[in-house]
Amino acid sequence: MKIAVYSAQPYDRRFLDEARQRYAVDAAYFSDPLTLDTVPLAQGCAAVCVFVNDQLDAAVLQALHALGVRAVLLRCAGFNQVDLRAAANLGLFMARVPAYAPEAVAEHALALAMTLNRHTHRAYARVREGNFSLDGLLGMTLNGKTVGIVGAGQIGTAAARIFKGLGCTVLVSDPAPTPQLDGVATRANLDELLAASDIVSLHCPLMEATRHMINAASLARMKPGAMLVNTSRGALIDTAAVIDALKSRQLGALAIDVYEQEANLFFHDHSSDIIADDVFQRLMTFPNVLVTGHQGFFTIEAMREIAAVTFDNLACHMNGTPCANLLPASS
Ligand code: NAI
């Protein structure tokens, strides 16, 4: 069995090769993302392994199937980029890594909020230049503040516990029951949460119902000057509306690890390129905006878990054994 690994960075190769030792599987690594144009790279492979920004629409899935690919292994939790109906019609084995280190992403949300609140990123640069002025570095004490967690699944639950540990009042908004947060957080509907929170942190999946859930109307309902943190998926936020809210100062600060158009930017070095995305470049001009390039998951523990579960999923496919990590429509 041979698999084609798309969007492969050197660190992916390191951890996937480590996990691969346990299985009789060959791997071909490609730094290119999976698109219709790069499907032929999977020639001779029975499975492909993909990441968050690889294309898995009907055309790509059909082309992979025609090439002989029978299994698609997502080395991520989110699967908003997959045409589930097309996958089911083709009978493809589609599996993901549903939870690899929820705490890693929750800790990154905290890191973003802490950095932006206390301006440590600006202080770091200043001090290295011999500038010890505190002007512009004023933050707020998080103890006693209200933090709103939108989506209290695995990552949201970890985030709620972390912020509770800081002495914050934690509100959660989630259509599903949240008994695991009894005594930690109080349930609220989205409007109540937006109105009351000093920090709003997004942890729900991207679906049609959640696309642009943070838009001009919801931003207007937020507490003036509050901070918005998004480590989930970029399209939860209407970026143009967020820019307007930052300009009017209704939104006090924005920290994002994900961006709606990130597929054209993230995971690659564009430091010598002219970046054509004017919306992204406008975001970069705000002193109260902090962006990281989708690194919330990026810890040693998470990378090991992703690689191990990816090959466990492949083993289920090869051996015909039940797989707990199938995507919904292919189960
Ligand atoms: P999960 O499936 O455990 O939890 C998602 C929660 O969101 C569920 O409890 C669900 O009921 C809730 N939800 C659904 N619709 C909602 C709505 N309209 N409002 C509020 N809550 C809603 O997922 P998990 O593992 O916690 O991951 C959350 C998201 O984090 C993923 O979908 C993925 O997009 C993102 N993620 C980001 C990573 C990064 O590196 N930045 C890494 C891993 C995941």
PDB file of C-alpha atoms in Angstrom, residues 66-331:
ATOM      1  CA  ALA A  66     -10.726   7.448 -11.203  1.00  0.00           C
ATOM      2  CA  LEU A  67      -7.003   7.213 -10.419  1.00  0.00           C
ATOM      3  CA  GLY A  68      -7.621   4.250  -8.077  1.00  0.00           C
ATOM      4  CA  VAL A  69      -7.616   6.088  -4.743  1.00  0.00           C
ATOM      5  CA  ARG A  70     -10.022   4.449  -2.298  1.00  0.00           C
ATOM      6  CA  ALA A  71      -9.187   6.118   1.017  1.00  0.00           C
ATOM      7  CA  VAL A  72      -8.831   9.760   2.062  1.00  0.00           C
ATOM      8  CA  LEU A  73      -7.124  10.358   5.399  1.00  0.00           C
ATOM      9  CA  LEU A  74      -7.620  13.825   6.874  1.00  0.00           C
ATOM     10  CA  ARG A  75      -4.865  14.660   9.324  1.00  0.00           C
ATOM     11  CA  CYS A  76      -7.131  17.226  10.987  1.00  0.00           C
ATOM     12  CA  ALA A  77     -10.430  17.398  12.881  1.00  0.00           C
ATOM     13  CA  GLY A  78     -12.453  19.848  10.757  1.00  0.00           C
ATOM     14  CA  PHE A  79     -13.943  18.520   7.495  1.00  0.00           C
ATOM     15  CA  ASN A  80     -15.855  21.566   6.247  1.00  0.00           C
ATOM     16  CA  GLN A  81     -13.874  21.355   2.973  1.00  0.00           C
ATOM     17  CA  VAL A  82     -15.221  17.868   2.101  1.00  0.00           C
ATOM     18  CA  ASP A  83     -18.128  17.209  -0.270  1.00  0.00           C
ATOM     19  CA  LEU A  84     -19.567  14.455   1.924  1.00  0.00           C
ATOM     20  CA  ARG A  85     -22.281  13.445  -0.538  1.00  0.00           C
ATOM     21  CA  ALA A  86     -19.777  13.004  -3.389  1.00  0.00           C
ATOM     22  CA  ALA A  87     -17.514  10.980  -1.092  1.00  0.00           C
ATOM     23  CA  ALA A  88     -20.397   8.719  -0.064  1.00  0.00           C
ATOM     24  CA  ASN A  89     -21.553   8.250  -3.675  1.00  0.00           C
ATOM     25  CA  LEU A  90     -18.048   7.172  -4.659  1.00  0.00           C
ATOM     26  CA  GLY A  91     -17.839   4.809  -1.684  1.00  0.00           C
ATOM     27  CA  LEU A  92     -14.596   6.398  -0.518  1.00  0.00           C
ATOM     28  CA  PHE A  93     -13.242   5.588   2.938  1.00  0.00           C
ATOM     29  CA  MET A  94     -12.997   9.031   4.556  1.00  0.00           C
ATOM     30  CA  ALA A  95     -11.525   9.310   8.038  1.00  0.00           C
ATOM     31  CA  ARG A  96     -10.214  12.159  10.182  1.00  0.00           C
ATOM     32  CA  VAL A  97      -8.431  12.737  13.469  1.00  0.00           C
ATOM     33  CA  PRO A  98     -11.303  14.044  15.600  1.00  0.00           C
ATOM     34  CA  ALA A  99      -9.294  15.056  18.655  1.00  0.00           C
ATOM     35  CA  TYR A 100      -5.543  15.150  18.897  1.00  0.00           C
ATOM     36  CA  ALA A 101      -4.847  17.695  21.576  1.00  0.00           C
ATOM     37  CA  PRO A 102      -7.817  19.926  22.338  1.00  0.00           C
ATOM     38  CA  GLU A 103      -5.765  21.550  25.080  1.00  0.00           C
ATOM     39  CA  ALA A 104      -3.122  22.578  22.509  1.00  0.00           C
ATOM     40  CA  VAL A 105      -5.635  24.710  20.596  1.00  0.00           C
ATOM     41  CA  ALA A 106      -7.224  26.039  23.802  1.00  0.00           C
ATOM     42  CA  GLU A 107      -3.776  26.990  25.126  1.00  0.00           C
ATOM     43  CA  HIS A 108      -3.070  28.817  21.873  1.00  0.00           C
ATOM     44  CA  ALA A 109      -6.311  30.780  22.257  1.00  0.00           C
ATOM     45  CA  LEU A 110      -5.086  31.758  25.727  1.00  0.00           C
ATOM     46  CA  ALA A 111      -1.641  32.662  24.342  1.00  0.00           C
ATOM     47  CA  LEU A 112      -3.255  34.932  21.749  1.00  0.00           C
ATOM     48  CA  ALA A 113      -5.523  36.604  24.301  1.00  0.00           C
ATOM     49  CA  MET A 114      -2.674  37.100  26.793  1.00  0.00           C
ATOM     50  CA  THR A 115      -0.291  38.436  24.157  1.00  0.00           C
ATOM     51  CA  LEU A 116      -2.790  40.874  22.720  1.00  0.00           C
ATOM     52  CA  ASN A 117      -3.999  41.993  26.140  1.00  0.00           C
ATOM     53  CA  ARG A 118      -0.526  42.643  27.612  1.00  0.00           C
ATOM     54  CA  HIS A 119       1.146  43.525  24.283  1.00  0.00           C
ATOM     55  CA  THR A 120       4.060  41.170  24.893  1.00  0.00           C
ATOM     56  CA  HIS A 121       4.681  40.955  21.126  1.00  0.00           C
ATOM     57  CA  ARG A 122       5.220  44.710  20.999  1.00  0.00           C
ATOM     58  CA  ALA A 123       7.212  44.769  24.246  1.00  0.00           C
ATOM     59  CA  TYR A 124       9.554  42.082  22.876  1.00  0.00           C
ATOM     60  CA  ALA A 125      10.362  44.161  19.801  1.00  0.00           C
ATOM     61  CA  ARG A 126      10.705  47.385  21.786  1.00  0.00           C
ATOM     62  CA  VAL A 127      13.059  46.046  24.415  1.00  0.00           C
ATOM     63  CA  ARG A 128      15.361  44.564  21.776  1.00  0.00           C
ATOM     64  CA  GLU A 129      15.673  48.087  20.340  1.00  0.00           C
ATOM     65  CA  GLY A 130      16.464  49.588  23.727  1.00  0.00           C
ATOM     66  CA  ASN A 131      13.004  51.148  24.083  1.00  0.00           C
ATOM     67  CA  PHE A 132      11.670  50.566  27.597  1.00  0.00           C
ATOM     68  CA  SER A 133       8.691  52.936  27.358  1.00  0.00           C
ATOM     69  CA  LEU A 134       5.398  51.477  28.602  1.00  0.00           C
ATOM     70  CA  ASP A 135       3.300  53.829  26.524  1.00  0.00           C
ATOM     71  CA  GLY A 136       0.782  51.779  24.515  1.00  0.00           C
ATOM     72  CA  LEU A 137       1.320  48.583  26.524  1.00  0.00           C
ATOM     73  CA  LEU A 138      -1.542  49.022  29.003  1.00  0.00           C
ATOM     74  CA  GLY A 139      -3.602  45.850  29.464  1.00  0.00           C
ATOM     75  CA  MET A 140      -6.451  44.660  31.699  1.00  0.00           C
ATOM     76  CA  THR A 141      -6.312  42.185  34.596  1.00  0.00           C
ATOM     77  CA  LEU A 142      -8.036  39.038  33.338  1.00  0.00           C
ATOM     78  CA  ASN A 143      -8.995  37.879  36.831  1.00  0.00           C
ATOM     79  CA  GLY A 144     -12.656  38.826  37.312  1.00  0.00           C
ATOM     80  CA  LYS A 145     -13.351  39.462  33.621  1.00  0.00           C
ATOM     81  CA  THR A 146     -16.030  37.626  31.629  1.00  0.00           C
ATOM     82  CA  VAL A 147     -14.982  35.268  28.843  1.00  0.00           C
ATOM     83  CA  GLY A 148     -17.526  33.931  26.338  1.00  0.00           C
ATOM     84  CA  ILE A 149     -16.811  30.552  24.746  1.00  0.00           C
ATOM     85  CA  VAL A 150     -18.795  29.920  21.545  1.00  0.00           C
ATOM     86  CA  GLY A 151     -18.847  26.144  21.000  1.00  0.00           C
ATOM     87  CA  ALA A 152     -18.171  24.052  24.093  1.00  0.00           C
ATOM     88  CA  GLY A 153     -16.914  20.861  22.481  1.00  0.00           C
ATOM     89  CA  GLN A 154     -13.497  19.416  23.211  1.00  0.00           C
ATOM     90  CA  ILE A 155     -11.498  22.586  22.560  1.00  0.00           C
ATOM     91  CA  GLY A 156     -14.116  24.973  23.962  1.00  0.00           C
ATOM     92  CA  THR A 157     -14.343  22.904  27.143  1.00  0.00           C
ATOM     93  CA  ALA A 158     -10.556  23.018  27.575  1.00  0.00           C
ATOM     94  CA  ALA A 159     -10.620  26.784  26.966  1.00  0.00           C
ATOM     95  CA  ALA A 160     -13.439  27.283  29.495  1.00  0.00           C
ATOM     96  CA  ARG A 161     -11.462  25.421  32.170  1.00  0.00           C
ATOM     97  CA  ILE A 162      -8.316  27.446  31.428  1.00  0.00           C
ATOM     98  CA  PHE A 163     -10.092  30.798  31.676  1.00  0.00           C
ATOM     99  CA  LYS A 164     -11.934  29.647  34.812  1.00  0.00           C
ATOM    100  CA  GLY A 165      -8.500  28.870  36.270  1.00  0.00           C
ATOM    101  CA  LEU A 166      -7.492  32.495  35.683  1.00  0.00           C
ATOM    102  CA  GLY A 167     -10.418  33.628  37.814  1.00  0.00           C
ATOM    103  CA  CYS A 168     -12.649  34.658  34.933  1.00  0.00           C
ATOM    104  CA  THR A 169     -16.417  34.259  34.803  1.00  0.00           C
ATOM    105  CA  VAL A 170     -16.997  31.909  31.878  1.00  0.00           C
ATOM    106  CA  LEU A 171     -20.114  31.865  29.670  1.00  0.00           C
ATOM    107  CA  VAL A 172     -20.695  29.166  27.052  1.00  0.00           C
ATOM    108  CA  SER A 173     -22.995  29.128  24.052  1.00  0.00           C
ATOM    109  CA  ASP A 174     -23.615  25.746  22.424  1.00  0.00           C
ATOM    110  CA  PRO A 175     -26.792  24.124  21.053  1.00  0.00           C
ATOM    111  CA  ALA A 176     -25.681  20.801  22.588  1.00  0.00           C
ATOM    112  CA  PRO A 177     -25.849  20.078  26.335  1.00  0.00           C
ATOM    113  CA  THR A 178     -22.705  20.994  28.294  1.00  0.00           C
ATOM    114  CA  PRO A 179     -22.860  18.986  31.559  1.00  0.00           C
ATOM    115  CA  GLN A 180     -19.050  18.687  31.543  1.00  0.00           C
ATOM    116  CA  LEU A 181     -18.928  22.418  32.336  1.00  0.00           C
ATOM    117  CA  ASP A 182     -21.260  22.376  35.349  1.00  0.00           C
ATOM    118  CA  GLY A 183     -19.583  24.436  38.039  1.00  0.00           C
ATOM    119  CA  VAL A 184     -17.120  25.880  35.501  1.00  0.00           C
ATOM    120  CA  ALA A 185     -19.251  27.924  33.133  1.00  0.00           C
ATOM    121  CA  THR A 186     -22.756  29.313  32.782  1.00  0.00           C
ATOM    122  CA  ARG A 187     -24.814  28.646  29.670  1.00  0.00           C
ATOM    123  CA  ALA A 188     -26.006  31.671  27.693  1.00  0.00           C
ATOM    124  CA  ASN A 189     -27.442  32.275  24.268  1.00  0.00           C
ATOM    125  CA  LEU A 190     -25.118  33.908  21.743  1.00  0.00           C
ATOM    126  CA  ASP A 191     -26.589  37.398  22.145  1.00  0.00           C
ATOM    127  CA  GLU A 192     -26.297  37.308  25.944  1.00  0.00           C
ATOM    128  CA  LEU A 193     -22.742  36.011  25.671  1.00  0.00           C
ATOM    129  CA  LEU A 194     -21.701  38.700  23.171  1.00  0.00           C
ATOM    130  CA  ALA A 195     -23.205  41.473  25.301  1.00  0.00           C
ATOM    131  CA  ALA A 196     -21.541  40.353  28.535  1.00  0.00           C
ATOM    132  CA  SER A 197     -18.069  39.143  27.495  1.00  0.00           C
ATOM    133  CA  ASP A 198     -14.787  41.046  27.686  1.00  0.00           C
ATOM    134  CA  ILE A 199     -13.243  38.303  25.549  1.00  0.00           C
ATOM    135  CA  VAL A 200     -15.185  36.162  23.053  1.00  0.00           C
ATOM    136  CA  SER A 201     -13.402  32.997  21.898  1.00  0.00           C
ATOM    137  CA  LEU A 202     -14.778  30.969  18.966  1.00  0.00           C
ATOM    138  CA  HIS A 203     -14.591  27.161  19.135  1.00  0.00           C
ATOM    139  CA  CYS A 204     -17.524  25.916  17.038  1.00  0.00           C
ATOM    140  CA  PRO A 205     -17.146  24.175  13.664  1.00  0.00           C
ATOM    141  CA  LEU A 206     -17.633  25.916  10.331  1.00  0.00           C
ATOM    142  CA  MET A 207     -20.973  24.919   8.803  1.00  0.00           C
ATOM    143  CA  GLU A 208     -23.534  26.792   6.727  1.00  0.00           C
ATOM    144  CA  ALA A 209     -25.274  27.758  10.000  1.00  0.00           C
ATOM    145  CA  THR A 210     -22.098  29.221  11.514  1.00  0.00           C
ATOM    146  CA  ARG A 211     -20.548  30.879   8.430  1.00  0.00           C
ATOM    147  CA  HIS A 212     -20.091  34.612   9.233  1.00  0.00           C
ATOM    148  CA  MET A 213     -21.748  34.158  12.636  1.00  0.00           C
ATOM    149  CA  ILE A 214     -19.597  37.145  13.610  1.00  0.00           C
ATOM    150  CA  ASN A 215     -20.923  39.818  11.264  1.00  0.00           C
ATOM    151  CA  ALA A 216     -21.887  43.512  11.462  1.00  0.00           C
ATOM    152  CA  ALA A 217     -25.014  42.730  13.536  1.00  0.00           C
ATOM    153  CA  SER A 218     -23.293  40.424  16.034  1.00  0.00           C
ATOM    154  CA  LEU A 219     -20.309  42.776  16.356  1.00  0.00           C
ATOM    155  CA  ALA A 220     -22.737  45.581  17.240  1.00  0.00           C
ATOM    156  CA  ARG A 221     -24.121  43.380  20.034  1.00  0.00           C
ATOM    157  CA  MET A 222     -20.664  42.854  21.584  1.00  0.00           C
ATOM    158  CA  LYS A 223     -19.523  44.763  24.630  1.00  0.00           C
ATOM    159  CA  PRO A 224     -17.772  47.894  23.260  1.00  0.00           C
ATOM    160  CA  GLY A 225     -13.997  47.439  23.276  1.00  0.00           C
ATOM    161  CA  ALA A 226     -14.130  43.652  23.792  1.00  0.00           C
ATOM    162  CA  MET A 227     -11.579  41.243  22.311  1.00  0.00           C
ATOM    163  CA  LEU A 228     -12.465  38.599  19.726  1.00  0.00           C
ATOM    164  CA  VAL A 229     -10.348  35.431  19.458  1.00  0.00           C
ATOM    165  CA  ASN A 230     -10.783  32.900  16.640  1.00  0.00           C
ATOM    166  CA  THR A 231      -8.797  29.668  16.599  1.00  0.00           C
ATOM    167  CA  SER A 232     -11.549  27.672  14.873  1.00  0.00           C
ATOM    168  CA  ARG A 233     -12.140  28.442  11.184  1.00  0.00           C
ATOM    169  CA  GLY A 234     -11.680  31.771   9.408  1.00  0.00           C
ATOM    170  CA  ALA A 235     -15.108  31.904   7.774  1.00  0.00           C
ATOM    171  CA  LEU A 236     -16.859  32.073  11.156  1.00  0.00           C
ATOM    172  CA  ILE A 237     -15.955  35.764  10.869  1.00  0.00           C
ATOM    173  CA  ASP A 238     -16.983  38.272   8.205  1.00  0.00           C
ATOM    174  CA  THR A 239     -13.555  39.905   7.960  1.00  0.00           C
ATOM    175  CA  ALA A 240     -14.802  43.080   6.240  1.00  0.00           C
ATOM    176  CA  ALA A 241     -17.306  43.655   9.076  1.00  0.00           C
ATOM    177  CA  VAL A 242     -14.572  43.042  11.660  1.00  0.00           C
ATOM    178  CA  ILE A 243     -12.349  45.643   9.984  1.00  0.00           C
ATOM    179  CA  ASP A 244     -15.204  48.176  10.164  1.00  0.00           C
ATOM    180  CA  ALA A 245     -15.738  47.352  13.849  1.00  0.00           C
ATOM    181  CA  LEU A 246     -12.018  47.789  14.563  1.00  0.00           C
ATOM    182  CA  LYS A 247     -12.031  51.155  12.753  1.00  0.00           C
ATOM    183  CA  SER A 248     -15.040  52.363  14.765  1.00  0.00           C
ATOM    184  CA  ARG A 249     -13.404  50.953  17.960  1.00  0.00           C
ATOM    185  CA  GLN A 250     -16.549  48.910  18.719  1.00  0.00           C
ATOM    186  CA  LEU A 251     -14.191  45.912  18.602  1.00  0.00           C
ATOM    187  CA  GLY A 252     -11.241  46.513  20.932  1.00  0.00           C
ATOM    188  CA  ALA A 253      -8.879  43.808  19.680  1.00  0.00           C
ATOM    189  CA  LEU A 254      -8.774  40.833  17.335  1.00  0.00           C
ATOM    190  CA  ALA A 255      -6.633  37.704  17.627  1.00  0.00           C
ATOM    191  CA  ILE A 256      -6.945  35.086  14.903  1.00  0.00           C
ATOM    192  CA  ASP A 257      -5.144  31.841  14.129  1.00  0.00           C
ATOM    193  CA  VAL A 258      -7.398  31.227  11.131  1.00  0.00           C
ATOM    194  CA  TYR A 259      -8.465  33.456   8.246  1.00  0.00           C
ATOM    195  CA  GLU A 260     -11.188  33.026   5.649  1.00  0.00           C
ATOM    196  CA  GLN A 261      -8.766  33.217   2.700  1.00  0.00           C
ATOM    197  CA  GLU A 262      -5.891  31.504   4.493  1.00  0.00           C
ATOM    198  CA  ALA A 263      -5.503  28.773   1.845  1.00  0.00           C
ATOM    199  CA  ASN A 264      -3.598  31.261  -0.346  1.00  0.00           C
ATOM    200  CA  LEU A 265      -1.239  32.331   2.441  1.00  0.00           C
ATOM    201  CA  PHE A 266      -0.810  30.069   5.418  1.00  0.00           C
ATOM    202  CA  PHE A 267       1.756  27.298   5.882  1.00  0.00           C
ATOM    203  CA  HIS A 268       4.143  28.868   3.323  1.00  0.00           C
ATOM    204  CA  ASP A 269       6.885  31.506   3.394  1.00  0.00           C
ATOM    205  CA  HIS A 270       5.616  34.553   1.491  1.00  0.00           C
ATOM    206  CA  SER A 271       8.162  36.947   2.966  1.00  0.00           C
ATOM    207  CA  SER A 272       9.619  37.744  -0.476  1.00  0.00           C
ATOM    208  CA  ASP A 273       6.239  37.964  -2.223  1.00  0.00           C
ATOM    209  CA  ILE A 274       3.859  40.849  -2.825  1.00  0.00           C
ATOM    210  CA  ILE A 275       0.774  39.787  -0.869  1.00  0.00           C
ATOM    211  CA  ALA A 276      -2.247  40.553  -3.046  1.00  0.00           C
ATOM    212  CA  ASP A 277      -4.903  40.049  -0.353  1.00  0.00           C
ATOM    213  CA  ASP A 278      -5.834  43.652   0.541  1.00  0.00           C
ATOM    214  CA  VAL A 279      -8.225  42.586   3.306  1.00  0.00           C
ATOM    215  CA  PHE A 280      -5.478  40.633   5.042  1.00  0.00           C
ATOM    216  CA  GLN A 281      -3.019  43.495   4.548  1.00  0.00           C
ATOM    217  CA  ARG A 282      -5.521  45.946   6.077  1.00  0.00           C
ATOM    218  CA  LEU A 283      -5.764  43.692   9.134  1.00  0.00           C
ATOM    219  CA  MET A 284      -1.974  43.818   9.438  1.00  0.00           C
ATOM    220  CA  THR A 285      -2.052  47.607   9.829  1.00  0.00           C
ATOM    221  CA  PHE A 286      -3.960  47.554  13.147  1.00  0.00           C
ATOM    222  CA  PRO A 287      -1.839  47.634  16.310  1.00  0.00           C
ATOM    223  CA  ASN A 288      -4.626  45.750  18.111  1.00  0.00           C
ATOM    224  CA  VAL A 289      -4.725  42.800  15.702  1.00  0.00           C
ATOM    225  CA  LEU A 290      -2.642  39.671  16.206  1.00  0.00           C
ATOM    226  CA  VAL A 291      -2.520  36.938  13.566  1.00  0.00           C
ATOM    227  CA  THR A 292      -0.836  33.552  13.694  1.00  0.00           C
ATOM    228  CA  GLY A 293      -0.798  31.186  10.726  1.00  0.00           C
ATOM    229  CA  HIS A 294      -3.002  28.286  11.876  1.00  0.00           C
ATOM    230  CA  GLN A 295      -0.600  26.934  14.474  1.00  0.00           C
ATOM    231  CA  GLY A 296      -3.076  26.231  17.272  1.00  0.00           C
ATOM    232  CA  PHE A 297      -2.657  22.469  16.831  1.00  0.00           C
ATOM    233  CA  PHE A 298       1.124  22.638  16.465  1.00  0.00           C
ATOM    234  CA  THR A 299       2.596  20.858  19.482  1.00  0.00           C
ATOM    235  CA  ILE A 300       4.775  17.748  19.620  1.00  0.00           C
ATOM    236  CA  GLU A 301       2.014  15.832  21.386  1.00  0.00           C
ATOM    237  CA  ALA A 302      -0.609  16.789  18.818  1.00  0.00           C
ATOM    238  CA  MET A 303       1.643  15.976  15.846  1.00  0.00           C
ATOM    239  CA  ARG A 304       2.397  12.517  17.303  1.00  0.00           C
ATOM    240  CA  GLU A 305      -1.287  11.863  17.890  1.00  0.00           C
ATOM    241  CA  ILE A 306      -2.288  13.066  14.417  1.00  0.00           C
ATOM    242  CA  ALA A 307       0.270  10.766  12.774  1.00  0.00           C
ATOM    243  CA  ALA A 308      -0.627   7.753  14.924  1.00  0.00           C
ATOM    244  CA  VAL A 309      -4.390   8.097  14.406  1.00  0.00           C
ATOM    245  CA  THR A 310      -3.948   8.737  10.664  1.00  0.00           C
ATOM    246  CA  PHE A 311      -2.179   5.380  10.260  1.00  0.00           C
ATOM    247  CA  ASP A 312      -4.602   3.628  12.629  1.00  0.00           C
ATOM    248  CA  ASN A 313      -7.401   4.881  10.362  1.00  0.00           C
ATOM    249  CA  LEU A 314      -5.554   3.567   7.294  1.00  0.00           C
ATOM    250  CA  ALA A 315      -5.077   0.200   9.029  1.00  0.00           C
ATOM    251  CA  CYS A 316      -8.854  -0.028   9.551  1.00  0.00           C
ATOM    252  CA  HIS A 317      -9.323   0.546   5.830  1.00  0.00           C
ATOM    253  CA  MET A 318      -6.669  -2.011   4.866  1.00  0.00           C
ATOM    254  CA  ASN A 319      -7.911  -4.678   7.313  1.00  0.00           C
ATOM    255  CA  GLY A 320     -11.627  -4.004   6.880  1.00  0.00           C
ATOM    256  CA  THR A 321     -12.030  -3.394  10.608  1.00  0.00           C
ATOM    257  CA  PRO A 322     -14.471  -0.834  12.084  1.00  0.00           C
ATOM    258  CA  CYS A 323     -13.127   2.723  12.207  1.00  0.00           C
ATOM    259  CA  ALA A 324     -14.411   5.134  14.846  1.00  0.00           C
ATOM    260  CA  ASN A 325     -13.178   8.166  12.926  1.00  0.00           C
ATOM    261  CA  LEU A 326     -15.159   7.970   9.691  1.00  0.00           C
ATOM    262  CA  LEU A 327     -16.669  11.198   8.388  1.00  0.00           C
ATOM    263  CA  PRO A 328     -20.454  11.255   8.938  1.00  0.00           C
ATOM    264  CA  ALA A 329     -21.734  10.550   5.409  1.00  0.00           C
ATOM    265  CA  SER A 330     -19.249   7.739   4.804  1.00  0.00           C
ATOM    266  CA  SER A 331     -20.122   5.783   7.943  1.00  0.00           C
TER     267      SER A 331
END
